[in-house]
Amino acid sequence: MTVVNATDYFQFVPSNPWLAVGWRDRAAITLPIAPYLERKGIGFIASGVEQIRPDVSQLQLENGETLDYDYLILATGPKLMFSEVEGAGPEGGFTHSVCTVDHAERAHEDFERLLENPGPVVIGAFQGASCFGPAYEYAFILDKALRKRKLRSKVPITFVNIFAAGVCVAIPPVEATPVPTGAPKTGYMIESMVTAIVHNIAAELEGKEANYKGSWHAICLADMGDRGAAFVALPQMPPRDVNWFAAGRWVHLAKIAFEKYFIRKMKKGTSEPVYEKYMMRALGIRRLE
Ligand SMILES: Cc1cc2nc3c(=O)[nH]c(=O)nc-3n(C[C@H](O)[C@H](O)[C@H](O)COP(=O)(O)OP(=O)(O)OC[C@H]3O[C@@H](n4cnc5c(N)ncnc54)[C@H](O)[C@@H]3O)c2cc1C
């Protein structure tokens, strides 16, 4: 049995993000392959494979040797395609990577510079990436590493490819109130956020500008048991274009009807039936700005 590997060392890839912020060094996450395989009586060649010749069951190695095989197991990992995106990658590009130990070391060099001269950082994964986890990990790790040094406030971090909608979004309070309260986030407003996100992702995938904005319009039916109050606020946060309010028994009935209607929509998987869209438009209420 012979193992062939392009490098003479093994790298524990998941620790690369730690290396990039100085929590590990290269020695801690790499090991020489040969001695460990030798102990098990397994041969090792540190060379890239240049060509596989299945017709003669042979490998052509980059070091000039050839190697015969009976069975061949291929496990060559990812081929990093920085060349697909102009300007990408640590070699000849303008971005860092934590995909290999070499890349992580370079990222660490610039991390040290960032500490000396803090500024904005953008983290993300390029189109075509299949493994997003490490980018998320790195965002959290960088956040922690900067907080440890009390520099987080000087480094705005933007994570591309992440969108957020709904109550998890931090919206500053509208005004100071005697009891501190946050800005209300109502259902239609959240639907408008989701609509904008979906349009933006679709636009990005088509290579177009992703500049859709949710309207943050609010329509609310507040129930009072046997009657209710309805309001329309366009947009929800003042200053508003429309401020409409009405009360009566019809609101209670409308809320019951809305409950049935919304649950039916959920079951059918229809977020905005065409008749809803046109009815809302007639009322001047749109999900997108
Ligand atoms: C930053 C980061 C963090 C990650 N964290 C996790 C995690 O926490 N948990 C998890 O499960 N997964 C994690 N992953 C994914 C995981 O590392 C990979 O799925 C795994 O390493 C893939 O194993 P592999 O054997 O297919 O390829 P690799 O580990 O990439 O190994 C491929 C080997 O093939 C060699 N090679 C390539 N081409 C040739 C050639 N022509 N000739 C000879 N040798 C060649 C390379 O030198 C390399 O040693 C992470 C990935 C990254 C980038």
GROMACS .gro file of C-alpha atoms and ligand atoms in nm, residues 5-6 13-14 17 47-49 75-78 98-99 134 137, ligand 1:
model
   69
    5ASN     CA    1   0.027   1.321  -0.145
    6ALA     CA    2   0.120   1.653  -0.300
   13VAL     CA    3  -0.798   2.181   0.791
   14PRO     CA    4  -1.070   2.269   1.048
   17PRO     CA    5  -0.949   2.967   1.099
   47SER     CA    6   0.461   1.428  -0.487
   48GLY     CA    7   0.165   1.549  -0.681
   49VAL     CA    8   0.004   1.310  -0.927
   75ALA     CA    9  -0.916   1.154  -0.250
   76THR     CA   10  -0.767   1.472  -0.385
   77GLY     CA   11  -0.999   1.712  -0.204
   78PRO     CA   12  -1.125   2.042  -0.344
   98VAL     CA   13  -0.871   2.967   0.532
   99CYS     CA   14  -0.892   2.670   0.298
  134PRO     CA   15  -1.588   2.782   0.761
  137GLU     CA   16  -1.693   3.002   1.172
  290LIG     C1   17  -1.158   2.610   0.717
  290LIG     C2   18  -1.230   2.479   0.707
  290LIG     C3   19  -1.289   2.423   0.819
  290LIG     C4   20  -1.353   2.301   0.812
  290LIG     N1   21  -1.409   2.250   0.925
  290LIG     C5   22  -1.467   2.129   0.921
  290LIG     C6   23  -1.522   2.070   1.037
  290LIG     O1   24  -1.520   2.130   1.145
  290LIG     N2   25  -1.579   1.948   1.027
  290LIG     C7   26  -1.583   1.880   0.909
  290LIG     O2   27  -1.635   1.769   0.905
  290LIG     N3   28  -1.533   1.934   0.797
  290LIG     C8   29  -1.474   2.054   0.800
  290LIG     N4   30  -1.424   2.108   0.686
  290LIG     C9   31  -1.430   2.030   0.563
  290LIG    C10   32  -1.319   1.924   0.563
  290LIG     O3   33  -1.195   1.985   0.594
  290LIG    C11   34  -1.314   1.860   0.427
  290LIG     O4   35  -1.441   1.807   0.398
  290LIG    C12   36  -1.211   1.749   0.426
  290LIG     O5   37  -1.082   1.796   0.457
  290LIG    C13   38  -1.209   1.688   0.288
  290LIG     O6   39  -1.128   1.574   0.294
  290LIG     P1   40  -1.067   1.515   0.161
  290LIG     O7   41  -0.985   1.397   0.202
  290LIG     O8   42  -1.174   1.493   0.060
  290LIG     O9   43  -0.973   1.631   0.101
  290LIG     P2   44  -0.851   1.707   0.168
  290LIG    O10   45  -0.854   1.703   0.315
  290LIG    O11   46  -0.844   1.838   0.099
  290LIG    O12   47  -0.728   1.618   0.122
  290LIG    C14   48  -0.694   1.610  -0.014
  290LIG    C15   49  -0.549   1.571  -0.023
  290LIG    O13   50  -0.519   1.543  -0.157
  290LIG    C16   51  -0.392   1.599  -0.187
  290LIG     N5   52  -0.388   1.623  -0.332
  290LIG    C17   53  -0.467   1.704  -0.405
  290LIG     N6   54  -0.436   1.697  -0.535
  290LIG    C18   55  -0.334   1.608  -0.544
  290LIG    C19   56  -0.258   1.558  -0.653
  290LIG     N7   57  -0.279   1.595  -0.780
  290LIG     N8   58  -0.161   1.470  -0.627
  290LIG    C20   59  -0.138   1.429  -0.499
  290LIG     N9   60  -0.207   1.472  -0.392
  290LIG    C21   61  -0.304   1.561  -0.415
  290LIG    C22   62  -0.384   1.725  -0.107
  290LIG    O14   63  -0.249   1.760  -0.084
  290LIG    C23   64  -0.455   1.683   0.023
  290LIG    O15   65  -0.366   1.634   0.118
  290LIG    C24   66  -1.360   2.232   0.688
  290LIG    C25   67  -1.303   2.288   0.574
  290LIG    C26   68  -1.239   2.410   0.582
  290LIG    C27   69  -1.176   2.468   0.457
   0.00000   0.00000   0.00000
